[in-house]
Amino acid sequence: MIQQSAISFQSRQTQLKDQINMLEQRAQEINQDIKKKRKTQGGQDRQIKLKTLQNQIDKMKQLNEDLMHLVIDDKKWQKLMMLLDIMYQNLDNPEHEQDINQLINQLYQTKMVQTVWNDKILQPNKLTIEPFDQKAATQQAQLVDQNSAAYKIKMMDFSYNDRPQKNDYYQPPTFKEKLNLNSLLPKYKMLPNSVFSQLSSDTLFYVFYYHKEPTEQLMAARELIKNQWLYNTKHGLWMKKDKHYQYKDEENEKVIKGPFFYFENEGKWQQKKKQDFSFKKKHLIQYEIIQ
């Protein structure tokens, strides 16, 4: 088993990105030099070197992506950084390219097996290293002692992958009983509308102001309007015209002016008269509106 390196993953990633940036800068310099010497023999050699350098840069970028899955020895990592520095300074030595390729292959020989349990439990320590071959990893898990913790974790991982999916079972719909609310209502006969026509004005005012049933308030309002009472929505008062006063033609006038009797429900329960009362016709409730 390979132990985890003392150098952190972030430090290695930063070092490798710096080397990639330096090599890309070097490749740009070679490309500019090629444009100047395109027709000469030296220009063709530089194109070969540029292609080789681009291949190495691509390998370094791939290594940077796979770095989090690899467990790398510190000595091999330092050797790789040293070879990249030499390549940056001297591209004419092909031995450095061979050494880098061989070293990269060695780094890819060990790779962590990515599972759900490794990600949640073992990743903080990164101590368990398995071969990259999945078949070999499965065989090794079968050979482990059944009483060991590693074997139990493997079995839990396998059972998690084989867990039932939504398509594997059917959940019947939940039965909900419908309540018949009509059966809960009281079974008594409502009073006929003709009863309200037999009530006095004071009783109708009491029903309108103090009964909480909207239907009874509506019936009381209809009877009051039949008795020539007018309800002013702006002032919230029931009003009645003075029989001895001649009002103007209300069809052409938007504002009604003149003396009116009004019913006071707060304080004194009585009718009062007010001279020179004026209000707009739109504030009156007509009988047709509350039918």
PDB file of C-alpha atoms in Angstrom:
ATOM      1  CA  MET A   1       0.000   0.000   0.000  1.00  0.00           C
ATOM      2  CA  ILE A   2       1.332   3.421  -0.994  1.00  0.00           C
ATOM      3  CA  GLN A   3       1.218   6.135   1.676  1.00  0.00           C
ATOM      4  CA  GLN A   4      -0.158   9.562   0.934  1.00  0.00           C
ATOM      5  CA  SER A   5       2.352  12.246   0.020  1.00  0.00           C
ATOM      6  CA  ALA A   6       3.163  15.129   2.344  1.00  0.00           C
ATOM      7  CA  ILE A   7       2.652  17.643  -0.502  1.00  0.00           C
ATOM      8  CA  SER A   8      -0.986  18.668  -0.773  1.00  0.00           C
ATOM      9  CA  PHE A   9      -3.052  18.295  -3.915  1.00  0.00           C
ATOM     10  CA  GLN A  10      -3.471  22.070  -4.252  1.00  0.00           C
ATOM     11  CA  SER A  11       0.302  22.618  -4.146  1.00  0.00           C
ATOM     12  CA  ARG A  12       0.922  20.041  -6.868  1.00  0.00           C
ATOM     13  CA  GLN A  13      -1.831  21.485  -9.014  1.00  0.00           C
ATOM     14  CA  THR A  14      -0.376  24.988  -8.677  1.00  0.00           C
ATOM     15  CA  GLN A  15       3.132  23.783  -9.595  1.00  0.00           C
ATOM     16  CA  LEU A  16       1.863  21.890 -12.622  1.00  0.00           C
ATOM     17  CA  LYS A  17      -0.197  24.855 -13.859  1.00  0.00           C
ATOM     18  CA  ASP A  18       2.872  27.090 -13.613  1.00  0.00           C
ATOM     19  CA  GLN A  19       4.892  24.619 -15.676  1.00  0.00           C
ATOM     20  CA  ILE A  20       2.120  24.397 -18.285  1.00  0.00           C
ATOM     21  CA  ASN A  21       1.975  28.186 -18.580  1.00  0.00           C
ATOM     22  CA  MET A  22       5.754  28.373 -19.048  1.00  0.00           C
ATOM     23  CA  LEU A  23       5.700  25.674 -21.746  1.00  0.00           C
ATOM     24  CA  GLU A  24       2.813  27.377 -23.558  1.00  0.00           C
ATOM     25  CA  GLN A  25       4.742  30.636 -23.513  1.00  0.00           C
ATOM     26  CA  ARG A  26       7.742  28.769 -24.921  1.00  0.00           C
ATOM     27  CA  ALA A  27       5.539  27.286 -27.668  1.00  0.00           C
ATOM     28  CA  GLN A  28       4.348  30.767 -28.660  1.00  0.00           C
ATOM     29  CA  GLU A  29       7.940  31.948 -28.983  1.00  0.00           C
ATOM     30  CA  ILE A  30       8.778  28.977 -31.219  1.00  0.00           C
ATOM     31  CA  ASN A  31       5.684  29.606 -33.349  1.00  0.00           C
ATOM     32  CA  GLN A  32       6.694  33.229 -33.919  1.00  0.00           C
ATOM     33  CA  ASP A  33      10.201  32.106 -34.831  1.00  0.00           C
ATOM     34  CA  ILE A  34       8.768  29.619 -37.355  1.00  0.00           C
ATOM     35  CA  LYS A  35       6.822  32.362 -39.126  1.00  0.00           C
ATOM     36  CA  LYS A  36      10.076  34.237 -39.697  1.00  0.00           C
ATOM     37  CA  LYS A  37      11.989  31.159 -40.962  1.00  0.00           C
ATOM     38  CA  ARG A  38       9.185  29.327 -42.776  1.00  0.00           C
ATOM     39  CA  LYS A  39      11.120  28.650 -46.016  1.00  0.00           C
ATOM     40  CA  THR A  40      14.425  27.627 -44.454  1.00  0.00           C
ATOM     41  CA  GLN A  41      15.562  24.209 -43.236  1.00  0.00           C
ATOM     42  CA  GLY A  42      15.773  25.531 -39.713  1.00  0.00           C
ATOM     43  CA  GLY A  43      12.115  26.465 -39.837  1.00  0.00           C
ATOM     44  CA  GLN A  44      11.103  22.857 -40.559  1.00  0.00           C
ATOM     45  CA  ASP A  45      13.108  21.603 -37.583  1.00  0.00           C
ATOM     46  CA  ARG A  46      11.431  24.136 -35.361  1.00  0.00           C
ATOM     47  CA  GLN A  47       8.017  22.883 -36.529  1.00  0.00           C
ATOM     48  CA  ILE A  48       8.928  19.356 -35.405  1.00  0.00           C
ATOM     49  CA  LYS A  49      10.036  20.665 -32.026  1.00  0.00           C
ATOM     50  CA  LEU A  50       6.844  22.706 -31.701  1.00  0.00           C
ATOM     51  CA  LYS A  51       4.706  19.646 -32.402  1.00  0.00           C
ATOM     52  CA  THR A  52       6.632  17.643 -29.816  1.00  0.00           C
ATOM     53  CA  LEU A  53       6.232  20.428 -27.272  1.00  0.00           C
ATOM     54  CA  GLN A  54       2.489  20.647 -27.930  1.00  0.00           C
ATOM     55  CA  ASN A  55       2.162  16.907 -27.285  1.00  0.00           C
ATOM     56  CA  GLN A  56       3.919  17.290 -23.964  1.00  0.00           C
ATOM     57  CA  ILE A  57       1.692  20.232 -23.014  1.00  0.00           C
ATOM     58  CA  ASP A  58      -1.421  18.161 -23.770  1.00  0.00           C
ATOM     59  CA  LYS A  59      -0.101  15.359 -21.567  1.00  0.00           C
ATOM     60  CA  MET A  60       0.542  17.800 -18.735  1.00  0.00           C
ATOM     61  CA  LYS A  61      -2.998  19.187 -19.016  1.00  0.00           C
ATOM     62  CA  GLN A  62      -4.444  15.681 -18.872  1.00  0.00           C
ATOM     63  CA  LEU A  63      -2.266  14.923 -15.866  1.00  0.00           C
ATOM     64  CA  ASN A  64      -3.561  18.073 -14.186  1.00  0.00           C
ATOM     65  CA  GLU A  65      -7.155  16.875 -14.635  1.00  0.00           C
ATOM     66  CA  ASP A  66      -6.349  13.392 -13.257  1.00  0.00           C
ATOM     67  CA  LEU A  67      -4.191  14.672 -10.423  1.00  0.00           C
ATOM     68  CA  MET A  68      -6.894  14.363  -7.782  1.00  0.00           C
ATOM     69  CA  HIS A  69      -7.269  10.627  -8.535  1.00  0.00           C
ATOM     70  CA  LEU A  70      -3.552   9.820  -8.303  1.00  0.00           C
ATOM     71  CA  VAL A  71      -1.339   9.107  -5.316  1.00  0.00           C
ATOM     72  CA  ILE A  72       2.113  10.359  -6.265  1.00  0.00           C
ATOM     73  CA  ASP A  73       5.448   9.782  -4.602  1.00  0.00           C
ATOM     74  CA  ASP A  74       7.284  12.997  -3.654  1.00  0.00           C
ATOM     75  CA  LYS A  75      10.531  11.948  -5.335  1.00  0.00           C
ATOM     76  CA  LYS A  76       8.816  11.180  -8.628  1.00  0.00           C
ATOM     77  CA  TRP A  77       6.960  14.475  -8.495  1.00  0.00           C
ATOM     78  CA  GLN A  78      10.133  16.484  -7.862  1.00  0.00           C
ATOM     79  CA  LYS A  79      11.835  14.639 -10.704  1.00  0.00           C
ATOM     80  CA  LEU A  80       8.959  15.519 -13.044  1.00  0.00           C
ATOM     81  CA  MET A  81       9.169  19.216 -12.128  1.00  0.00           C
ATOM     82  CA  MET A  82      12.929  19.164 -12.716  1.00  0.00           C
ATOM     83  CA  LEU A  83      12.540  17.545 -16.151  1.00  0.00           C
ATOM     84  CA  LEU A  84       9.939  20.117 -17.154  1.00  0.00           C
ATOM     85  CA  ASP A  85      12.319  22.917 -16.181  1.00  0.00           C
ATOM     86  CA  ILE A  86      15.044  21.348 -18.306  1.00  0.00           C
ATOM     87  CA  MET A  87      12.645  20.949 -21.239  1.00  0.00           C
ATOM     88  CA  TYR A  88      11.711  24.614 -20.994  1.00  0.00           C
ATOM     89  CA  GLN A  89      15.378  25.631 -21.158  1.00  0.00           C
ATOM     90  CA  ASN A  90      16.557  23.068 -23.732  1.00  0.00           C
ATOM     91  CA  LEU A  91      14.235  21.477 -26.289  1.00  0.00           C
ATOM     92  CA  ASP A  92      17.018  19.897 -28.339  1.00  0.00           C
ATOM     93  CA  ASN A  93      17.597  16.950 -25.971  1.00  0.00           C
ATOM     94  CA  PRO A  94      15.210  14.068 -26.866  1.00  0.00           C
ATOM     95  CA  GLU A  95      16.191  12.078 -23.763  1.00  0.00           C
ATOM     96  CA  HIS A  96      14.230  14.455 -21.556  1.00  0.00           C
ATOM     97  CA  GLU A  97      11.076  13.706 -23.534  1.00  0.00           C
ATOM     98  CA  GLN A  98      11.537   9.967 -23.060  1.00  0.00           C
ATOM     99  CA  ASP A  99      12.147  10.377 -19.330  1.00  0.00           C
ATOM    100  CA  ILE A 100       9.021  12.495 -18.935  1.00  0.00           C
ATOM    101  CA  ASN A 101       6.853   9.971 -20.808  1.00  0.00           C
ATOM    102  CA  GLN A 102       8.219   7.118 -18.728  1.00  0.00           C
ATOM    103  CA  LEU A 103       7.653   9.033 -15.491  1.00  0.00           C
ATOM    104  CA  ILE A 104       4.065   9.907 -16.423  1.00  0.00           C
ATOM    105  CA  ASN A 105       3.334   6.236 -17.098  1.00  0.00           C
ATOM    106  CA  GLN A 106       4.631   5.389 -13.638  1.00  0.00           C
ATOM    107  CA  LEU A 107       2.368   7.994 -12.053  1.00  0.00           C
ATOM    108  CA  TYR A 108      -0.692   6.436 -13.700  1.00  0.00           C
ATOM    109  CA  GLN A 109       0.087   2.937 -12.400  1.00  0.00           C
ATOM    110  CA  THR A 110      -1.748   3.590  -9.103  1.00  0.00           C
ATOM    111  CA  LYS A 111      -5.146   5.214  -9.025  1.00  0.00           C
ATOM    112  CA  MET A 112      -7.827   5.432  -6.318  1.00  0.00           C
ATOM    113  CA  VAL A 113     -11.029   3.500  -6.956  1.00  0.00           C
ATOM    114  CA  GLN A 114     -13.855   6.057  -6.882  1.00  0.00           C
ATOM    115  CA  THR A 115     -16.866   4.766  -4.930  1.00  0.00           C
ATOM    116  CA  VAL A 116     -19.536   6.336  -2.800  1.00  0.00           C
ATOM    117  CA  TRP A 117     -18.051   5.002   0.438  1.00  0.00           C
ATOM    118  CA  ASN A 118     -14.509   6.034  -0.483  1.00  0.00           C
ATOM    119  CA  ASP A 119     -15.708   9.566  -1.222  1.00  0.00           C
ATOM    120  CA  LYS A 120     -17.559   9.931   2.095  1.00  0.00           C
ATOM    121  CA  ILE A 121     -15.396   7.922   4.509  1.00  0.00           C
ATOM    122  CA  LEU A 122     -11.924   7.303   3.131  1.00  0.00           C
ATOM    123  CA  GLN A 123     -11.222  10.420   1.085  1.00  0.00           C
ATOM    124  CA  PRO A 124     -10.102  12.615   4.046  1.00  0.00           C
ATOM    125  CA  ASN A 125      -7.207  10.215   4.654  1.00  0.00           C
ATOM    126  CA  LYS A 126      -6.762   8.768   1.127  1.00  0.00           C
ATOM    127  CA  LEU A 127      -4.998   5.713   2.524  1.00  0.00           C
ATOM    128  CA  THR A 128      -6.748   2.931   0.561  1.00  0.00           C
ATOM    129  CA  ILE A 129      -5.179   2.549  -2.908  1.00  0.00           C
ATOM    130  CA  GLU A 130      -6.417  -0.074  -5.345  1.00  0.00           C
ATOM    131  CA  PRO A 131      -5.269  -1.020  -8.865  1.00  0.00           C
ATOM    132  CA  PHE A 132      -6.969   0.863 -11.635  1.00  0.00           C
ATOM    133  CA  ASP A 133      -8.293  -2.387 -13.140  1.00  0.00           C
ATOM    134  CA  GLN A 134     -11.882  -2.846 -11.924  1.00  0.00           C
ATOM    135  CA  LYS A 135     -11.792  -6.646 -12.241  1.00  0.00           C
ATOM    136  CA  ALA A 136      -8.697  -6.858 -10.092  1.00  0.00           C
ATOM    137  CA  ALA A 137     -10.328  -4.598  -7.520  1.00  0.00           C
ATOM    138  CA  THR A 138     -13.397  -6.865  -7.382  1.00  0.00           C
ATOM    139  CA  GLN A 139     -11.280 -10.004  -6.962  1.00  0.00           C
ATOM    140  CA  GLN A 140      -9.263  -8.392  -4.213  1.00  0.00           C
ATOM    141  CA  ALA A 141     -12.457  -7.416  -2.360  1.00  0.00           C
ATOM    142  CA  GLN A 142     -13.657 -11.037  -2.492  1.00  0.00           C
ATOM    143  CA  LEU A 143     -10.389 -12.324  -1.020  1.00  0.00           C
ATOM    144  CA  VAL A 144     -10.509  -9.970   1.975  1.00  0.00           C
ATOM    145  CA  ASP A 145     -11.464 -11.426   5.319  1.00  0.00           C
ATOM    146  CA  GLN A 146     -15.235 -11.268   5.781  1.00  0.00           C
ATOM    147  CA  ASN A 147     -14.873 -10.022   9.361  1.00  0.00           C
ATOM    148  CA  SER A 148     -12.672  -7.061   8.421  1.00  0.00           C
ATOM    149  CA  ALA A 149     -13.923  -3.499   8.088  1.00  0.00           C
ATOM    150  CA  ALA A 150     -12.662  -3.236   4.493  1.00  0.00           C
ATOM    151  CA  TYR A 151     -14.785  -6.221   3.422  1.00  0.00           C
ATOM    152  CA  LYS A 152     -17.903  -4.774   5.083  1.00  0.00           C
ATOM    153  CA  ILE A 153     -17.366  -1.421   3.391  1.00  0.00           C
ATOM    154  CA  LYS A 154     -16.997  -3.166   0.022  1.00  0.00           C
ATOM    155  CA  MET A 155     -20.182  -5.135   0.546  1.00  0.00           C
ATOM    156  CA  MET A 156     -22.082  -2.009   1.583  1.00  0.00           C
ATOM    157  CA  ASP A 157     -20.797  -0.304  -1.553  1.00  0.00           C
ATOM    158  CA  PHE A 158     -21.991  -3.171  -3.752  1.00  0.00           C
ATOM    159  CA  SER A 159     -25.407  -3.222  -2.069  1.00  0.00           C
ATOM    160  CA  TYR A 160     -25.752   0.541  -2.526  1.00  0.00           C
ATOM    161  CA  ASN A 161     -25.163   0.173  -6.275  1.00  0.00           C
ATOM    162  CA  ASP A 162     -27.860  -2.530  -6.434  1.00  0.00           C
ATOM    163  CA  ARG A 163     -30.436  -0.583  -4.407  1.00  0.00           C
ATOM    164  CA  PRO A 164     -34.041  -0.597  -5.727  1.00  0.00           C
ATOM    165  CA  GLN A 165     -34.980   2.184  -8.093  1.00  0.00           C
ATOM    166  CA  LYS A 166     -38.342   3.893  -8.508  1.00  0.00           C
ATOM    167  CA  ASN A 167     -39.169   1.673 -11.482  1.00  0.00           C
ATOM    168  CA  ASP A 168     -38.626  -1.500  -9.409  1.00  0.00           C
ATOM    169  CA  TYR A 169     -41.697  -1.131  -7.204  1.00  0.00           C
ATOM    170  CA  TYR A 170     -45.252   0.184  -7.367  1.00  0.00           C
ATOM    171  CA  GLN A 171     -46.750   2.423  -4.716  1.00  0.00           C
ATOM    172  CA  PRO A 172     -50.560   2.352  -4.716  1.00  0.00           C
ATOM    173  CA  PRO A 173     -52.318   5.708  -4.453  1.00  0.00           C
ATOM    174  CA  THR A 174     -53.489   6.815  -1.032  1.00  0.00           C
ATOM    175  CA  PHE A 175     -57.239   6.544  -0.521  1.00  0.00           C
ATOM    176  CA  LYS A 176     -58.924   9.746   0.643  1.00  0.00           C
ATOM    177  CA  GLU A 177     -62.514   9.621   1.835  1.00  0.00           C
ATOM    178  CA  LYS A 178     -64.704  12.401   0.483  1.00  0.00           C
ATOM    179  CA  LEU A 179     -66.847  14.119   3.092  1.00  0.00           C
ATOM    180  CA  ASN A 180     -70.412  15.070   2.248  1.00  0.00           C
ATOM    181  CA  LEU A 181     -70.672  18.503   3.825  1.00  0.00           C
ATOM    182  CA  ASN A 182     -74.338  18.838   2.930  1.00  0.00           C
ATOM    183  CA  SER A 183     -75.207  16.139   5.452  1.00  0.00           C
ATOM    184  CA  LEU A 184     -73.619  18.228   8.223  1.00  0.00           C
ATOM    185  CA  LEU A 185     -75.805  21.286   7.622  1.00  0.00           C
ATOM    186  CA  PRO A 186     -78.868  21.838   9.844  1.00  0.00           C
ATOM    187  CA  LYS A 187     -82.123  20.436   8.496  1.00  0.00           C
ATOM    188  CA  TYR A 188     -84.582  23.216   9.321  1.00  0.00           C
ATOM    189  CA  LYS A 189     -86.882  25.289   7.154  1.00  0.00           C
ATOM    190  CA  MET A 190     -85.739  28.836   6.440  1.00  0.00           C
ATOM    191  CA  LEU A 191     -88.116  31.765   7.022  1.00  0.00           C
ATOM    192  CA  PRO A 192     -89.922  32.975   3.883  1.00  0.00           C
ATOM    193  CA  ASN A 193     -89.090  36.366   2.428  1.00  0.00           C
ATOM    194  CA  SER A 194     -92.572  37.640   3.152  1.00  0.00           C
ATOM    195  CA  VAL A 195     -91.774  37.720   6.879  1.00  0.00           C
ATOM    196  CA  PHE A 196     -89.475  40.752   6.430  1.00  0.00           C
ATOM    197  CA  SER A 197     -92.272  42.778   4.828  1.00  0.00           C
ATOM    198  CA  GLN A 198     -94.215  42.497   8.094  1.00  0.00           C
ATOM    199  CA  LEU A 199     -91.397  43.953  10.238  1.00  0.00           C
ATOM    200  CA  SER A 200     -91.211  47.578  11.323  1.00  0.00           C
ATOM    201  CA  SER A 201     -88.459  49.958  10.240  1.00  0.00           C
ATOM    202  CA  ASP A 202     -86.736  49.800  13.644  1.00  0.00           C
ATOM    203  CA  THR A 203     -86.636  46.013  13.472  1.00  0.00           C
ATOM    204  CA  LEU A 204     -85.255  46.118   9.936  1.00  0.00           C
ATOM    205  CA  PHE A 205     -82.535  48.544  11.056  1.00  0.00           C
ATOM    206  CA  TYR A 206     -81.635  46.203  13.911  1.00  0.00           C
ATOM    207  CA  VAL A 207     -81.402  43.223  11.544  1.00  0.00           C
ATOM    208  CA  PHE A 208     -79.270  45.201   9.088  1.00  0.00           C
ATOM    209  CA  TYR A 209     -76.764  46.520  11.641  1.00  0.00           C
ATOM    210  CA  TYR A 210     -76.514  43.722  14.209  1.00  0.00           C
ATOM    211  CA  HIS A 211     -77.334  40.418  12.526  1.00  0.00           C
ATOM    212  CA  LYS A 212     -74.266  38.565  11.236  1.00  0.00           C
ATOM    213  CA  GLU A 213     -76.123  36.516   8.631  1.00  0.00           C
ATOM    214  CA  PRO A 214     -75.584  38.180   5.193  1.00  0.00           C
ATOM    215  CA  THR A 215     -78.857  36.790   3.823  1.00  0.00           C
ATOM    216  CA  GLU A 216     -80.913  38.392   6.590  1.00  0.00           C
ATOM    217  CA  GLN A 217     -79.077  41.721   6.161  1.00  0.00           C
ATOM    218  CA  LEU A 218     -79.822  41.635   2.436  1.00  0.00           C
ATOM    219  CA  MET A 219     -83.519  40.966   2.958  1.00  0.00           C
ATOM    220  CA  ALA A 220     -83.739  43.791   5.520  1.00  0.00           C
ATOM    221  CA  ALA A 221     -82.045  46.197   3.077  1.00  0.00           C
ATOM    222  CA  ARG A 222     -84.528  45.293   0.336  1.00  0.00           C
ATOM    223  CA  GLU A 223     -87.493  46.038   2.582  1.00  0.00           C
ATOM    224  CA  LEU A 224     -86.005  49.367   3.708  1.00  0.00           C
ATOM    225  CA  ILE A 225     -85.522  50.434   0.081  1.00  0.00           C
ATOM    226  CA  LYS A 226     -89.124  49.449  -0.652  1.00  0.00           C
ATOM    227  CA  ASN A 227     -90.136  51.770   2.187  1.00  0.00           C
ATOM    228  CA  GLN A 228     -88.398  54.664   0.357  1.00  0.00           C
ATOM    229  CA  TRP A 229     -85.208  54.556   2.411  1.00  0.00           C
ATOM    230  CA  LEU A 230     -81.901  55.233   0.616  1.00  0.00           C
ATOM    231  CA  TYR A 231     -78.542  53.869   1.755  1.00  0.00           C
ATOM    232  CA  ASN A 232     -75.561  56.208   1.378  1.00  0.00           C
ATOM    233  CA  THR A 233     -72.384  54.125   0.992  1.00  0.00           C
ATOM    234  CA  LYS A 234     -70.072  57.098   1.570  1.00  0.00           C
ATOM    235  CA  HIS A 235     -71.538  58.066   4.972  1.00  0.00           C
ATOM    236  CA  GLY A 236     -72.907  54.621   5.898  1.00  0.00           C
ATOM    237  CA  LEU A 237     -76.373  56.027   6.673  1.00  0.00           C
ATOM    238  CA  TRP A 238     -79.941  55.154   5.802  1.00  0.00           C
ATOM    239  CA  MET A 239     -81.618  58.341   4.486  1.00  0.00           C
ATOM    240  CA  LYS A 240     -85.152  59.337   3.494  1.00  0.00           C
ATOM    241  CA  LYS A 241     -86.437  62.302   1.509  1.00  0.00           C
ATOM    242  CA  ASP A 242     -88.662  64.994   2.994  1.00  0.00           C
ATOM    243  CA  LYS A 243     -92.161  64.767   1.524  1.00  0.00           C
ATOM    244  CA  HIS A 244     -92.737  68.540   1.835  1.00  0.00           C
ATOM    245  CA  TYR A 245     -89.629  69.496  -0.145  1.00  0.00           C
ATOM    246  CA  GLN A 246     -89.526  69.594  -3.962  1.00  0.00           C
ATOM    247  CA  TYR A 247     -86.236  68.169  -5.226  1.00  0.00           C
ATOM    248  CA  LYS A 248     -84.716  68.876  -8.639  1.00  0.00           C
ATOM    249  CA  ASP A 249     -84.910  66.422 -11.528  1.00  0.00           C
ATOM    250  CA  GLU A 250     -82.637  63.606 -10.414  1.00  0.00           C
ATOM    251  CA  GLU A 251     -82.177  62.090 -13.855  1.00  0.00           C
ATOM    252  CA  ASN A 252     -80.030  64.960 -15.111  1.00  0.00           C
ATOM    253  CA  GLU A 253     -78.376  65.860 -11.809  1.00  0.00           C
ATOM    254  CA  LYS A 254     -75.329  63.951 -10.508  1.00  0.00           C
ATOM    255  CA  VAL A 255     -75.553  65.564  -7.047  1.00  0.00           C
ATOM    256  CA  ILE A 256     -78.691  65.467  -4.867  1.00  0.00           C
ATOM    257  CA  LYS A 257     -79.258  68.422  -2.528  1.00  0.00           C
ATOM    258  CA  GLY A 258     -81.934  69.151   0.031  1.00  0.00           C
ATOM    259  CA  PRO A 259     -83.185  68.169   3.505  1.00  0.00           C
ATOM    260  CA  PHE A 260     -83.054  64.473   4.421  1.00  0.00           C
ATOM    261  CA  PHE A 261     -84.064  62.311   7.347  1.00  0.00           C
ATOM    262  CA  TYR A 262     -81.358  59.871   8.433  1.00  0.00           C
ATOM    263  CA  PHE A 263     -81.318  57.042  10.962  1.00  0.00           C
ATOM    264  CA  GLU A 264     -78.704  57.180  13.741  1.00  0.00           C
ATOM    265  CA  ASN A 265     -77.783  53.677  14.913  1.00  0.00           C
ATOM    266  CA  GLU A 266     -74.897  54.758  17.158  1.00  0.00           C
ATOM    267  CA  GLY A 267     -75.690  56.629  20.333  1.00  0.00           C
ATOM    268  CA  LYS A 268     -79.408  57.413  20.103  1.00  0.00           C
ATOM    269  CA  TRP A 269     -81.614  54.955  18.241  1.00  0.00           C
ATOM    270  CA  GLN A 270     -83.771  57.472  16.384  1.00  0.00           C
ATOM    271  CA  GLN A 271     -84.395  59.388  13.173  1.00  0.00           C
ATOM    272  CA  LYS A 272     -82.932  62.854  12.703  1.00  0.00           C
ATOM    273  CA  LYS A 273     -83.263  65.531  10.048  1.00  0.00           C
ATOM    274  CA  LYS A 274     -80.469  67.443   8.365  1.00  0.00           C
ATOM    275  CA  GLN A 275     -80.942  70.518   6.184  1.00  0.00           C
ATOM    276  CA  ASP A 276     -78.961  71.180   2.995  1.00  0.00           C
ATOM    277  CA  PHE A 277     -77.615  67.648   2.694  1.00  0.00           C
ATOM    278  CA  SER A 278     -75.730  67.011  -0.572  1.00  0.00           C
ATOM    279  CA  PHE A 279     -74.189  63.817  -1.947  1.00  0.00           C
ATOM    280  CA  LYS A 280     -73.530  62.146  -5.281  1.00  0.00           C
ATOM    281  CA  LYS A 281     -76.017  59.742  -6.828  1.00  0.00           C
ATOM    282  CA  LYS A 282     -73.319  57.084  -7.328  1.00  0.00           C
ATOM    283  CA  HIS A 283     -73.142  56.660  -3.534  1.00  0.00           C
ATOM    284  CA  LEU A 284     -76.753  55.411  -3.367  1.00  0.00           C
ATOM    285  CA  ILE A 285     -77.673  51.721  -3.471  1.00  0.00           C
ATOM    286  CA  GLN A 286     -80.651  51.044  -5.710  1.00  0.00           C
ATOM    287  CA  TYR A 287     -83.095  48.204  -5.281  1.00  0.00           C
ATOM    288  CA  GLU A 288     -82.074  46.646  -8.606  1.00  0.00           C
ATOM    289  CA  ILE A 289     -78.450  46.300  -7.451  1.00  0.00           C
ATOM    290  CA  ILE A 290     -79.250  44.046  -4.499  1.00  0.00           C
ATOM    291  CA  GLN A 291     -81.766  41.806  -6.278  1.00  0.00           C
TER     292      GLN A 291
END
